[in-house]
Amino acid sequence: MIDYGATFKRLREDKGLKIVDLEQPNISRSLIGKFERGQTRISADRLDKLLSDMGVSHDEFLFLGGDRSDNYIYMKLHEMGVQTGEPKEMQQLEAMITRSTNDLKHGRGGIGAGFMREFGIMLKYGIDKETDMQFYDRVEVKKHVQPAVDFLKQAETWGRIELDIFTLFYPGMSPTDLLALGRLAIKRAHFYSQLRTEQMRLVDIIYTAFNGLIYADIAGAAEMLALEESVLNGMDEFMTDLTTQRLRLISSKGLLKMLQGDVEGGYTQAMSVVPAYEIAGMNKMSEFTKKQAELTRKEILAGNPDNIPHTYSMLI
């Protein structure tokens, strides 16, 4: 469910507007304040008039008001937990697949139930450690990723559900599909580029595409990284949370440089962010960055870059 008042307040503040700036003869500041606090409702006509005055469309309002606590996909992901192939975790995965299948049969969960079932089966076959095949090359993975790829290519506008599906299924997408959908996500999720509070999600979506391409399509990865940097450079400096994204960008540039031929220079650049992560207490990011940089350097120097799992970030 959407908390209309809270979403409205969030948009108003994002636009730098005060309640008094939106006051009208038939829409008092008191009414707007009570609406934002959830103390009263206002008519759809009045809401649309206020949104129009803020330069926000009705679709954008609904898009930004999604509540993750009432989202089928997030509920099932929480039930499933992290997956690394351990027996207990595989049992959780199997249970999630069973529940999603039952929900689908009984008309529960909507479109999310279908995709969570496919996502679960994709993971089930994808985390098999007895094969040297890349994740996206496995027949069973392709079978369950294709519906997601087709759905995303046909969607005229990407909202939360589309972006969530893209993030879920990207490890199983071929480099060609991943690059095409990465471009499409940026083009069709235009709402994220309109509001500074939502631009962070856009940056994360671009990074998702980069992360899936880095060991499979260097040119495509470079394109996504350049786009990520351009979005970051256009964002407000006061957003202190950008520190994490900028550190990630530096590390990503280092990985790309290694794969483009400057192994030692790229390794040094990728590793340069580790102390910053450690000082900030971001130990998981520190370990992930070190492992990824060390593995990349090792395999390139050994002349075996293809030995780096293309979905490395998901599997460690």
PDB file of C-alpha atoms in Angstrom:
ATOM      1  CA  MET A   1       0.000   0.000   0.000  1.00  0.00           C
ATOM      2  CA  ILE A   2       1.109   3.547  -0.703  1.00  0.00           C
ATOM      3  CA  ASP A   3       1.307   6.040   2.135  1.00  0.00           C
ATOM      4  CA  TYR A   4       0.056   8.892  -0.034  1.00  0.00           C
ATOM      5  CA  GLY A   5       0.706  11.629   2.497  1.00  0.00           C
ATOM      6  CA  ALA A   6       4.274  10.559   3.269  1.00  0.00           C
ATOM      7  CA  THR A   7       5.049  10.137  -0.434  1.00  0.00           C
ATOM      8  CA  PHE A   8       3.624  13.586  -1.169  1.00  0.00           C
ATOM      9  CA  LYS A   9       5.739  15.141   1.600  1.00  0.00           C
ATOM     10  CA  ARG A  10       8.836  13.406   0.295  1.00  0.00           C
ATOM     11  CA  LEU A  11       8.263  14.803  -3.199  1.00  0.00           C
ATOM     12  CA  ARG A  12       7.491  18.295  -1.901  1.00  0.00           C
ATOM     13  CA  GLU A  13      10.668  18.429   0.166  1.00  0.00           C
ATOM     14  CA  ASP A  14      12.677  16.992  -2.725  1.00  0.00           C
ATOM     15  CA  LYS A  15      11.459  19.905  -4.857  1.00  0.00           C
ATOM     16  CA  GLY A  16      12.512  22.361  -2.150  1.00  0.00           C
ATOM     17  CA  LEU A  17       8.939  23.555  -1.626  1.00  0.00           C
ATOM     18  CA  LYS A  18       7.151  24.582   1.566  1.00  0.00           C
ATOM     19  CA  ILE A  19       3.510  23.781   2.240  1.00  0.00           C
ATOM     20  CA  VAL A  20       2.646  27.447   1.876  1.00  0.00           C
ATOM     21  CA  ASP A  21       4.039  27.394  -1.671  1.00  0.00           C
ATOM     22  CA  LEU A  22       1.280  24.965  -2.677  1.00  0.00           C
ATOM     23  CA  GLU A  23      -1.623  26.593  -0.856  1.00  0.00           C
ATOM     24  CA  GLN A  24      -4.645  27.449  -3.026  1.00  0.00           C
ATOM     25  CA  PRO A  25      -8.114  28.939  -2.385  1.00  0.00           C
ATOM     26  CA  ASN A  26      -9.696  25.494  -2.059  1.00  0.00           C
ATOM     27  CA  ILE A  27      -6.606  23.671  -0.724  1.00  0.00           C
ATOM     28  CA  SER A  28      -5.408  25.221   2.530  1.00  0.00           C
ATOM     29  CA  ARG A  29      -1.997  24.741   4.094  1.00  0.00           C
ATOM     30  CA  SER A  30      -3.752  23.086   7.032  1.00  0.00           C
ATOM     31  CA  LEU A  31      -5.357  20.509   4.743  1.00  0.00           C
ATOM     32  CA  ILE A  32      -2.033  19.772   3.049  1.00  0.00           C
ATOM     33  CA  GLY A  33      -0.299  19.394   6.424  1.00  0.00           C
ATOM     34  CA  LYS A  34      -2.931  17.001   7.750  1.00  0.00           C
ATOM     35  CA  PHE A  35      -2.763  15.001   4.510  1.00  0.00           C
ATOM     36  CA  GLU A  36       1.013  14.645   4.835  1.00  0.00           C
ATOM     37  CA  ARG A  37       0.651  13.473   8.448  1.00  0.00           C
ATOM     38  CA  GLY A  38      -1.998  10.919   7.501  1.00  0.00           C
ATOM     39  CA  GLN A  39      -4.701  12.717   9.476  1.00  0.00           C
ATOM     40  CA  THR A  40      -7.023  13.257   6.532  1.00  0.00           C
ATOM     41  CA  ARG A  41      -7.529  12.399   2.884  1.00  0.00           C
ATOM     42  CA  ILE A  42      -7.930  14.693  -0.092  1.00  0.00           C
ATOM     43  CA  SER A  43      -9.781  14.102  -3.324  1.00  0.00           C
ATOM     44  CA  ALA A  44      -8.022  12.679  -6.370  1.00  0.00           C
ATOM     45  CA  ASP A  45      -8.675  15.919  -8.267  1.00  0.00           C
ATOM     46  CA  ARG A  46      -7.017  18.017  -5.567  1.00  0.00           C
ATOM     47  CA  LEU A  47      -4.086  15.610  -5.308  1.00  0.00           C
ATOM     48  CA  ASP A  48      -3.501  15.695  -9.053  1.00  0.00           C
ATOM     49  CA  LYS A  49      -3.673  19.510  -9.002  1.00  0.00           C
ATOM     50  CA  LEU A  50      -1.036  19.667  -6.262  1.00  0.00           C
ATOM     51  CA  LEU A  51       1.157  17.150  -8.087  1.00  0.00           C
ATOM     52  CA  SER A  52       0.829  19.140 -11.298  1.00  0.00           C
ATOM     53  CA  ASP A  53       1.907  22.313  -9.492  1.00  0.00           C
ATOM     54  CA  MET A  54       5.013  20.442  -8.295  1.00  0.00           C
ATOM     55  CA  GLY A  55       5.754  19.177 -11.801  1.00  0.00           C
ATOM     56  CA  VAL A  56       5.077  15.572 -10.842  1.00  0.00           C
ATOM     57  CA  SER A  57       2.904  13.222 -12.891  1.00  0.00           C
ATOM     58  CA  HIS A  58       0.355  10.882 -11.336  1.00  0.00           C
ATOM     59  CA  ASP A  59       2.316   7.864 -12.633  1.00  0.00           C
ATOM     60  CA  GLU A  60       5.515   9.177 -11.070  1.00  0.00           C
ATOM     61  CA  PHE A  61       3.736   9.620  -7.758  1.00  0.00           C
ATOM     62  CA  LEU A  62       2.501   6.022  -7.779  1.00  0.00           C
ATOM     63  CA  PHE A  63       5.888   4.740  -8.941  1.00  0.00           C
ATOM     64  CA  LEU A  64       7.758   6.412  -6.103  1.00  0.00           C
ATOM     65  CA  GLY A  65       5.218   5.427  -3.481  1.00  0.00           C
ATOM     66  CA  GLY A  66       5.797   1.696  -3.635  1.00  0.00           C
ATOM     67  CA  ASP A  67       6.193   0.097  -0.218  1.00  0.00           C
ATOM     68  CA  ARG A  68       8.781  -2.661  -0.024  1.00  0.00           C
ATOM     69  CA  SER A  69       7.278  -4.057   3.171  1.00  0.00           C
ATOM     70  CA  ASP A  70       4.206  -5.066   1.179  1.00  0.00           C
ATOM     71  CA  ASN A  71       6.115  -6.257  -1.881  1.00  0.00           C
ATOM     72  CA  TYR A  72       5.880  -9.974  -2.749  1.00  0.00           C
ATOM     73  CA  ILE A  73       9.392 -10.096  -4.185  1.00  0.00           C
ATOM     74  CA  TYR A  74      11.005  -8.585  -1.092  1.00  0.00           C
ATOM     75  CA  MET A  75       9.020 -10.881   1.183  1.00  0.00           C
ATOM     76  CA  LYS A  76      10.227 -13.988  -0.663  1.00  0.00           C
ATOM     77  CA  LEU A  77      13.813 -12.764  -0.846  1.00  0.00           C
ATOM     78  CA  HIS A  78      13.760 -12.266   2.895  1.00  0.00           C
ATOM     79  CA  GLU A  79      12.437 -15.799   3.413  1.00  0.00           C
ATOM     80  CA  MET A  80      15.037 -17.255   1.086  1.00  0.00           C
ATOM     81  CA  GLY A  81      18.048 -15.478   2.585  1.00  0.00           C
ATOM     82  CA  VAL A  82      21.557 -15.374   1.138  1.00  0.00           C
ATOM     83  CA  GLN A  83      22.425 -18.252  -1.188  1.00  0.00           C
ATOM     84  CA  THR A  84      25.933 -19.713  -1.480  1.00  0.00           C
ATOM     85  CA  GLY A  85      25.086 -23.370  -2.065  1.00  0.00           C
ATOM     86  CA  GLU A  86      25.275 -24.591   1.541  1.00  0.00           C
ATOM     87  CA  PRO A  87      22.746 -27.362   2.418  1.00  0.00           C
ATOM     88  CA  LYS A  88      20.693 -25.244   4.846  1.00  0.00           C
ATOM     89  CA  GLU A  89      20.500 -22.373   2.389  1.00  0.00           C
ATOM     90  CA  MET A  90      19.522 -24.708  -0.440  1.00  0.00           C
ATOM     91  CA  GLN A  91      16.669 -25.953   1.746  1.00  0.00           C
ATOM     92  CA  GLN A  92      15.484 -22.354   2.169  1.00  0.00           C
ATOM     93  CA  LEU A  93      15.709 -21.881  -1.574  1.00  0.00           C
ATOM     94  CA  GLU A  94      13.670 -25.028  -2.261  1.00  0.00           C
ATOM     95  CA  ALA A  95      11.057 -23.887   0.285  1.00  0.00           C
ATOM     96  CA  MET A  96      10.791 -20.492  -1.412  1.00  0.00           C
ATOM     97  CA  ILE A  97      10.316 -22.140  -4.821  1.00  0.00           C
ATOM     98  CA  THR A  98       7.574 -24.376  -3.396  1.00  0.00           C
ATOM     99  CA  ARG A  99       5.738 -21.470  -1.763  1.00  0.00           C
ATOM    100  CA  SER A 100       5.948 -19.328  -4.889  1.00  0.00           C
ATOM    101  CA  THR A 101       4.698 -22.236  -7.005  1.00  0.00           C
ATOM    102  CA  ASN A 102       1.730 -22.753  -4.683  1.00  0.00           C
ATOM    103  CA  ASP A 103       0.978 -19.033  -4.623  1.00  0.00           C
ATOM    104  CA  LEU A 104       1.053 -18.984  -8.404  1.00  0.00           C
ATOM    105  CA  LYS A 105      -1.370 -21.925  -8.615  1.00  0.00           C
ATOM    106  CA  HIS A 106      -3.808 -20.249  -6.229  1.00  0.00           C
ATOM    107  CA  GLY A 107      -3.640 -16.784  -7.750  1.00  0.00           C
ATOM    108  CA  ARG A 108      -1.601 -15.192  -4.976  1.00  0.00           C
ATOM    109  CA  GLY A 109       1.384 -12.889  -5.337  1.00  0.00           C
ATOM    110  CA  GLY A 110       0.505 -11.551  -8.776  1.00  0.00           C
ATOM    111  CA  ILE A 111       3.316 -11.153 -11.289  1.00  0.00           C
ATOM    112  CA  GLY A 112       5.865 -11.393  -8.469  1.00  0.00           C
ATOM    113  CA  ALA A 113       4.959 -15.009  -7.707  1.00  0.00           C
ATOM    114  CA  GLY A 114       5.731 -16.119 -11.242  1.00  0.00           C
ATOM    115  CA  PHE A 115       9.051 -14.344 -11.385  1.00  0.00           C
ATOM    116  CA  MET A 116      10.162 -15.440  -7.926  1.00  0.00           C
ATOM    117  CA  ARG A 117       9.524 -19.059  -8.908  1.00  0.00           C
ATOM    118  CA  GLU A 118      11.620 -18.605 -12.069  1.00  0.00           C
ATOM    119  CA  PHE A 119      14.300 -16.743 -10.113  1.00  0.00           C
ATOM    120  CA  GLY A 120      14.490 -19.509  -7.522  1.00  0.00           C
ATOM    121  CA  ILE A 121      14.867 -22.222 -10.149  1.00  0.00           C
ATOM    122  CA  MET A 122      17.472 -20.141 -11.959  1.00  0.00           C
ATOM    123  CA  LEU A 123      19.516 -19.948  -8.751  1.00  0.00           C
ATOM    124  CA  LYS A 124      19.008 -23.635  -8.025  1.00  0.00           C
ATOM    125  CA  TYR A 125      20.714 -24.619 -11.269  1.00  0.00           C
ATOM    126  CA  GLY A 126      23.092 -21.680 -11.365  1.00  0.00           C
ATOM    127  CA  ILE A 127      24.918 -22.256  -8.083  1.00  0.00           C
ATOM    128  CA  ASP A 128      25.878 -25.833  -8.964  1.00  0.00           C
ATOM    129  CA  LYS A 129      29.636 -25.814  -8.327  1.00  0.00           C
ATOM    130  CA  GLU A 130      30.363 -29.023 -10.258  1.00  0.00           C
ATOM    131  CA  THR A 131      30.422 -27.346 -13.668  1.00  0.00           C
ATOM    132  CA  ASP A 132      32.920 -24.998 -15.295  1.00  0.00           C
ATOM    133  CA  MET A 133      30.249 -23.411 -17.463  1.00  0.00           C
ATOM    134  CA  GLN A 134      29.448 -19.764 -16.935  1.00  0.00           C
ATOM    135  CA  PHE A 135      26.204 -19.162 -15.094  1.00  0.00           C
ATOM    136  CA  TYR A 136      24.363 -17.716 -18.085  1.00  0.00           C
ATOM    137  CA  ASP A 137      25.523 -20.479 -20.439  1.00  0.00           C
ATOM    138  CA  ARG A 138      23.712 -23.246 -18.558  1.00  0.00           C
ATOM    139  CA  VAL A 139      20.617 -24.536 -20.335  1.00  0.00           C
ATOM    140  CA  GLU A 140      18.395 -24.571 -17.243  1.00  0.00           C
ATOM    141  CA  VAL A 141      19.442 -21.045 -16.358  1.00  0.00           C
ATOM    142  CA  LYS A 142      18.634 -19.767 -19.852  1.00  0.00           C
ATOM    143  CA  LYS A 143      15.221 -21.402 -19.705  1.00  0.00           C
ATOM    144  CA  HIS A 144      14.205 -19.509 -16.585  1.00  0.00           C
ATOM    145  CA  VAL A 145      15.869 -16.202 -17.425  1.00  0.00           C
ATOM    146  CA  GLN A 146      14.267 -15.825 -20.856  1.00  0.00           C
ATOM    147  CA  PRO A 147      10.772 -14.942 -19.563  1.00  0.00           C
ATOM    148  CA  ALA A 148      12.299 -12.118 -17.527  1.00  0.00           C
ATOM    149  CA  VAL A 149      14.303 -10.840 -20.501  1.00  0.00           C
ATOM    150  CA  ASP A 150      11.228 -10.904 -22.756  1.00  0.00           C
ATOM    151  CA  PHE A 151       9.103  -9.163 -20.125  1.00  0.00           C
ATOM    152  CA  LEU A 152      11.648  -6.383 -19.616  1.00  0.00           C
ATOM    153  CA  LYS A 153      12.166  -5.775 -23.325  1.00  0.00           C
ATOM    154  CA  GLN A 154       8.421  -5.378 -23.849  1.00  0.00           C
ATOM    155  CA  ALA A 155       7.742  -3.093 -20.862  1.00  0.00           C
ATOM    156  CA  GLU A 156       7.119   0.447 -22.098  1.00  0.00           C
ATOM    157  CA  THR A 157       7.942   2.029 -18.732  1.00  0.00           C
ATOM    158  CA  TRP A 158      10.110   0.566 -16.011  1.00  0.00           C
ATOM    159  CA  GLY A 159       8.849   0.937 -12.456  1.00  0.00           C
ATOM    160  CA  ARG A 160       9.888  -0.807  -9.251  1.00  0.00           C
ATOM    161  CA  ILE A 161       8.826  -4.276 -10.377  1.00  0.00           C
ATOM    162  CA  GLU A 162      10.815  -4.036 -13.637  1.00  0.00           C
ATOM    163  CA  LEU A 163      13.922  -2.725 -11.936  1.00  0.00           C
ATOM    164  CA  ASP A 164      13.667  -5.415  -9.268  1.00  0.00           C
ATOM    165  CA  ILE A 165      13.334  -8.158 -11.890  1.00  0.00           C
ATOM    166  CA  PHE A 166      16.335  -6.788 -13.776  1.00  0.00           C
ATOM    167  CA  THR A 167      18.423  -6.788 -10.581  1.00  0.00           C
ATOM    168  CA  LEU A 168      17.333 -10.347  -9.725  1.00  0.00           C
ATOM    169  CA  PHE A 169      17.923 -11.959 -13.096  1.00  0.00           C
ATOM    170  CA  TYR A 170      21.004 -10.117 -14.349  1.00  0.00           C
ATOM    171  CA  PRO A 171      23.470 -12.885 -13.334  1.00  0.00           C
ATOM    172  CA  GLY A 172      21.707 -15.258 -15.720  1.00  0.00           C
ATOM    173  CA  MET A 173      21.526 -12.851 -18.660  1.00  0.00           C
ATOM    174  CA  SER A 174      23.854 -13.172 -21.606  1.00  0.00           C
ATOM    175  CA  PRO A 175      26.222 -10.206 -22.123  1.00  0.00           C
ATOM    176  CA  THR A 176      24.192  -9.153 -25.173  1.00  0.00           C
ATOM    177  CA  ASP A 177      20.903  -9.097 -23.260  1.00  0.00           C
ATOM    178  CA  LEU A 178      22.506  -7.500 -20.226  1.00  0.00           C
ATOM    179  CA  LEU A 179      23.937  -4.595 -22.222  1.00  0.00           C
ATOM    180  CA  ALA A 180      20.671  -4.075 -24.109  1.00  0.00           C
ATOM    181  CA  LEU A 181      18.608  -4.143 -20.916  1.00  0.00           C
ATOM    182  CA  GLY A 182      21.112  -1.979 -19.046  1.00  0.00           C
ATOM    183  CA  ARG A 183      20.612   0.717 -21.673  1.00  0.00           C
ATOM    184  CA  LEU A 184      16.872   0.157 -21.597  1.00  0.00           C
ATOM    185  CA  ALA A 185      16.701   0.436 -17.807  1.00  0.00           C
ATOM    186  CA  ILE A 186      18.363   3.821 -17.925  1.00  0.00           C
ATOM    187  CA  LYS A 187      16.125   5.007 -20.730  1.00  0.00           C
ATOM    188  CA  ARG A 188      12.814   3.793 -19.328  1.00  0.00           C
ATOM    189  CA  ALA A 189      13.356   4.379 -15.617  1.00  0.00           C
ATOM    190  CA  HIS A 190      13.372   8.099 -16.286  1.00  0.00           C
ATOM    191  CA  PHE A 191      11.669   8.915 -12.991  1.00  0.00           C
ATOM    192  CA  TYR A 192      14.886   8.100 -11.179  1.00  0.00           C
ATOM    193  CA  SER A 193      16.764  10.772 -13.100  1.00  0.00           C
ATOM    194  CA  GLN A 194      14.183  13.426 -12.254  1.00  0.00           C
ATOM    195  CA  LEU A 195      14.478  13.381  -8.464  1.00  0.00           C
ATOM    196  CA  ARG A 196      17.711  13.727  -6.553  1.00  0.00           C
ATOM    197  CA  THR A 197      16.527  11.364  -3.814  1.00  0.00           C
ATOM    198  CA  GLU A 198      15.968   8.631  -6.403  1.00  0.00           C
ATOM    199  CA  GLN A 199      19.131   9.104  -8.458  1.00  0.00           C
ATOM    200  CA  MET A 200      21.006   6.793  -6.094  1.00  0.00           C
ATOM    201  CA  ARG A 201      18.879   3.880  -7.291  1.00  0.00           C
ATOM    202  CA  LEU A 202      19.676   4.782 -10.896  1.00  0.00           C
ATOM    203  CA  VAL A 203      23.393   4.669 -10.082  1.00  0.00           C
ATOM    204  CA  ASP A 204      22.970   1.238  -8.489  1.00  0.00           C
ATOM    205  CA  ILE A 205      21.089  -0.067 -11.533  1.00  0.00           C
ATOM    206  CA  ILE A 206      23.867   1.115 -13.861  1.00  0.00           C
ATOM    207  CA  TYR A 207      26.445  -0.526 -11.576  1.00  0.00           C
ATOM    208  CA  THR A 208      24.453  -3.767 -11.711  1.00  0.00           C
ATOM    209  CA  ALA A 209      24.812  -3.769 -15.499  1.00  0.00           C
ATOM    210  CA  PHE A 210      28.522  -2.937 -15.237  1.00  0.00           C
ATOM    211  CA  ASN A 211      29.076  -5.698 -12.701  1.00  0.00           C
ATOM    212  CA  GLY A 212      27.488  -8.283 -14.966  1.00  0.00           C
ATOM    213  CA  LEU A 213      29.492  -7.155 -17.998  1.00  0.00           C
ATOM    214  CA  ILE A 214      32.944  -6.511 -16.554  1.00  0.00           C
ATOM    215  CA  TYR A 215      34.338 -10.004 -17.241  1.00  0.00           C
ATOM    216  CA  ALA A 216      32.217 -10.726 -20.313  1.00  0.00           C
ATOM    217  CA  ASP A 217      32.056  -7.545 -22.419  1.00  0.00           C
ATOM    218  CA  ILE A 218      34.759  -4.984 -21.626  1.00  0.00           C
ATOM    219  CA  ALA A 219      33.434  -2.396 -24.076  1.00  0.00           C
ATOM    220  CA  GLY A 220      29.913  -2.714 -22.667  1.00  0.00           C
ATOM    221  CA  ALA A 221      31.238  -2.475 -19.106  1.00  0.00           C
ATOM    222  CA  ALA A 222      33.194   0.666 -20.018  1.00  0.00           C
ATOM    223  CA  GLU A 223      30.020   2.200 -21.448  1.00  0.00           C
ATOM    224  CA  MET A 224      28.070   1.509 -18.252  1.00  0.00           C
ATOM    225  CA  LEU A 225      30.890   2.817 -16.052  1.00  0.00           C
ATOM    226  CA  ALA A 226      31.127   6.059 -18.018  1.00  0.00           C
ATOM    227  CA  LEU A 227      27.389   6.499 -17.670  1.00  0.00           C
ATOM    228  CA  GLU A 228      27.543   5.836 -13.926  1.00  0.00           C
ATOM    229  CA  GLU A 229      30.253   8.459 -13.548  1.00  0.00           C
ATOM    230  CA  SER A 230      28.259  11.032 -15.515  1.00  0.00           C
ATOM    231  CA  VAL A 231      25.227  10.516 -13.273  1.00  0.00           C
ATOM    232  CA  LEU A 232      27.346  10.779 -10.120  1.00  0.00           C
ATOM    233  CA  ASN A 233      29.001  13.959 -11.369  1.00  0.00           C
ATOM    234  CA  GLY A 234      25.592  15.516 -11.914  1.00  0.00           C
ATOM    235  CA  MET A 235      24.328  14.777  -8.422  1.00  0.00           C
ATOM    236  CA  ASP A 236      24.280  17.173  -5.488  1.00  0.00           C
ATOM    237  CA  GLU A 237      27.513  17.280  -3.518  1.00  0.00           C
ATOM    238  CA  PHE A 238      25.652  17.545  -0.222  1.00  0.00           C
ATOM    239  CA  MET A 239      24.530  13.920  -0.549  1.00  0.00           C
ATOM    240  CA  THR A 240      27.138  12.388   1.737  1.00  0.00           C
ATOM    241  CA  ASP A 241      25.963   8.869   0.896  1.00  0.00           C
ATOM    242  CA  LEU A 242      27.644   9.333  -2.458  1.00  0.00           C
ATOM    243  CA  THR A 243      30.971   8.600  -0.773  1.00  0.00           C
ATOM    244  CA  THR A 244      30.260   4.870  -1.043  1.00  0.00           C
ATOM    245  CA  GLN A 245      29.284   5.122  -4.690  1.00  0.00           C
ATOM    246  CA  ARG A 246      32.378   7.146  -5.533  1.00  0.00           C
ATOM    247  CA  LEU A 247      34.657   4.652  -3.795  1.00  0.00           C
ATOM    248  CA  ARG A 248      32.955   1.896  -5.752  1.00  0.00           C
ATOM    249  CA  LEU A 249      33.499   3.871  -8.953  1.00  0.00           C
ATOM    250  CA  ILE A 250      37.245   4.169  -8.254  1.00  0.00           C
ATOM    251  CA  SER A 251      37.491   0.433  -7.624  1.00  0.00           C
ATOM    252  CA  SER A 252      35.486  -0.332 -10.774  1.00  0.00           C
ATOM    253  CA  LYS A 253      37.775   1.883 -12.850  1.00  0.00           C
ATOM    254  CA  GLY A 254      40.712  -0.084 -11.486  1.00  0.00           C
ATOM    255  CA  LEU A 255      39.185  -3.414 -12.520  1.00  0.00           C
ATOM    256  CA  LEU A 256      38.428  -2.061 -15.973  1.00  0.00           C
ATOM    257  CA  LYS A 257      41.973  -0.750 -16.329  1.00  0.00           C
ATOM    258  CA  MET A 258      43.354  -4.195 -15.401  1.00  0.00           C
ATOM    259  CA  LEU A 259      41.271  -5.882 -18.078  1.00  0.00           C
ATOM    260  CA  GLN A 260      42.273  -3.249 -20.622  1.00  0.00           C
ATOM    261  CA  GLY A 261      45.963  -4.077 -20.144  1.00  0.00           C
ATOM    262  CA  ASP A 262      47.318  -1.953 -17.292  1.00  0.00           C
ATOM    263  CA  VAL A 263      47.267  -4.746 -14.730  1.00  0.00           C
ATOM    264  CA  GLU A 264      49.458  -3.245 -12.004  1.00  0.00           C
ATOM    265  CA  GLY A 265      48.099   0.290 -12.374  1.00  0.00           C
ATOM    266  CA  GLY A 266      44.543  -0.980 -12.297  1.00  0.00           C
ATOM    267  CA  TYR A 267      45.234  -3.233  -9.317  1.00  0.00           C
ATOM    268  CA  THR A 268      46.696  -0.329  -7.350  1.00  0.00           C
ATOM    269  CA  GLN A 269      43.679   1.824  -8.166  1.00  0.00           C
ATOM    270  CA  ALA A 270      41.183  -0.892  -7.234  1.00  0.00           C
ATOM    271  CA  MET A 271      42.950  -1.560  -3.939  1.00  0.00           C
ATOM    272  CA  SER A 272      43.262   2.147  -3.081  1.00  0.00           C
ATOM    273  CA  VAL A 273      39.708   2.224  -1.702  1.00  0.00           C
ATOM    274  CA  VAL A 274      40.242  -0.631   0.775  1.00  0.00           C
ATOM    275  CA  PRO A 275      41.639   1.572   3.599  1.00  0.00           C
ATOM    276  CA  ALA A 276      38.682   3.943   3.231  1.00  0.00           C
ATOM    277  CA  TYR A 277      36.231   1.050   3.533  1.00  0.00           C
ATOM    278  CA  GLU A 278      38.061  -0.231   6.606  1.00  0.00           C
ATOM    279  CA  ILE A 279      38.054   3.191   8.296  1.00  0.00           C
ATOM    280  CA  ALA A 280      34.318   3.450   7.632  1.00  0.00           C
ATOM    281  CA  GLY A 281      33.772   0.011   9.168  1.00  0.00           C
ATOM    282  CA  MET A 282      32.539  -1.401   5.838  1.00  0.00           C
ATOM    283  CA  ASN A 283      34.366  -4.688   6.276  1.00  0.00           C
ATOM    284  CA  LYS A 284      32.296  -6.678   3.787  1.00  0.00           C
ATOM    285  CA  MET A 285      32.971  -4.162   1.025  1.00  0.00           C
ATOM    286  CA  SER A 286      36.641  -4.130   1.964  1.00  0.00           C
ATOM    287  CA  GLU A 287      36.930  -7.920   1.734  1.00  0.00           C
ATOM    288  CA  PHE A 288      34.889  -8.094  -1.455  1.00  0.00           C
ATOM    289  CA  THR A 289      37.044  -5.434  -3.135  1.00  0.00           C
ATOM    290  CA  LYS A 290      40.286  -7.143  -2.141  1.00  0.00           C
ATOM    291  CA  LYS A 291      39.139 -10.590  -3.282  1.00  0.00           C
ATOM    292  CA  GLN A 292      37.827  -9.303  -6.587  1.00  0.00           C
ATOM    293  CA  ALA A 293      40.990  -7.291  -7.339  1.00  0.00           C
ATOM    294  CA  GLU A 294      43.338 -10.099  -6.275  1.00  0.00           C
ATOM    295  CA  LEU A 295      41.495 -12.748  -8.285  1.00  0.00           C
ATOM    296  CA  THR A 296      41.372 -10.532 -11.364  1.00  0.00           C
ATOM    297  CA  ARG A 297      45.100  -9.721 -11.142  1.00  0.00           C
ATOM    298  CA  LYS A 298      46.054 -13.351 -10.525  1.00  0.00           C
ATOM    299  CA  GLU A 299      44.130 -14.763 -13.484  1.00  0.00           C
ATOM    300  CA  ILE A 300      45.188 -12.028 -15.913  1.00  0.00           C
ATOM    301  CA  LEU A 301      48.877 -12.448 -15.037  1.00  0.00           C
ATOM    302  CA  ALA A 302      48.473 -16.219 -15.425  1.00  0.00           C
ATOM    303  CA  GLY A 303      46.970 -15.663 -18.866  1.00  0.00           C
ATOM    304  CA  ASN A 304      43.619 -17.105 -17.794  1.00  0.00           C
ATOM    305  CA  PRO A 305      41.137 -14.194 -17.610  1.00  0.00           C
ATOM    306  CA  ASP A 306      38.328 -16.528 -18.674  1.00  0.00           C
ATOM    307  CA  ASN A 307      38.747 -18.356 -15.355  1.00  0.00           C
ATOM    308  CA  ILE A 308      37.173 -15.410 -13.526  1.00  0.00           C
ATOM    309  CA  PRO A 309      33.476 -16.227 -12.949  1.00  0.00           C
ATOM    310  CA  HIS A 310      31.386 -13.716 -14.857  1.00  0.00           C
ATOM    311  CA  THR A 311      28.985 -13.556 -11.952  1.00  0.00           C
ATOM    312  CA  TYR A 312      31.744 -13.276  -9.401  1.00  0.00           C
ATOM    313  CA  SER A 313      30.028 -10.593  -7.358  1.00  0.00           C
ATOM    314  CA  MET A 314      27.024 -12.803  -6.720  1.00  0.00           C
ATOM    315  CA  LEU A 315      28.919 -15.939  -5.849  1.00  0.00           C
ATOM    316  CA  ILE A 316      31.426 -14.756  -3.228  1.00  0.00           C
TER     317      ILE A 316
END
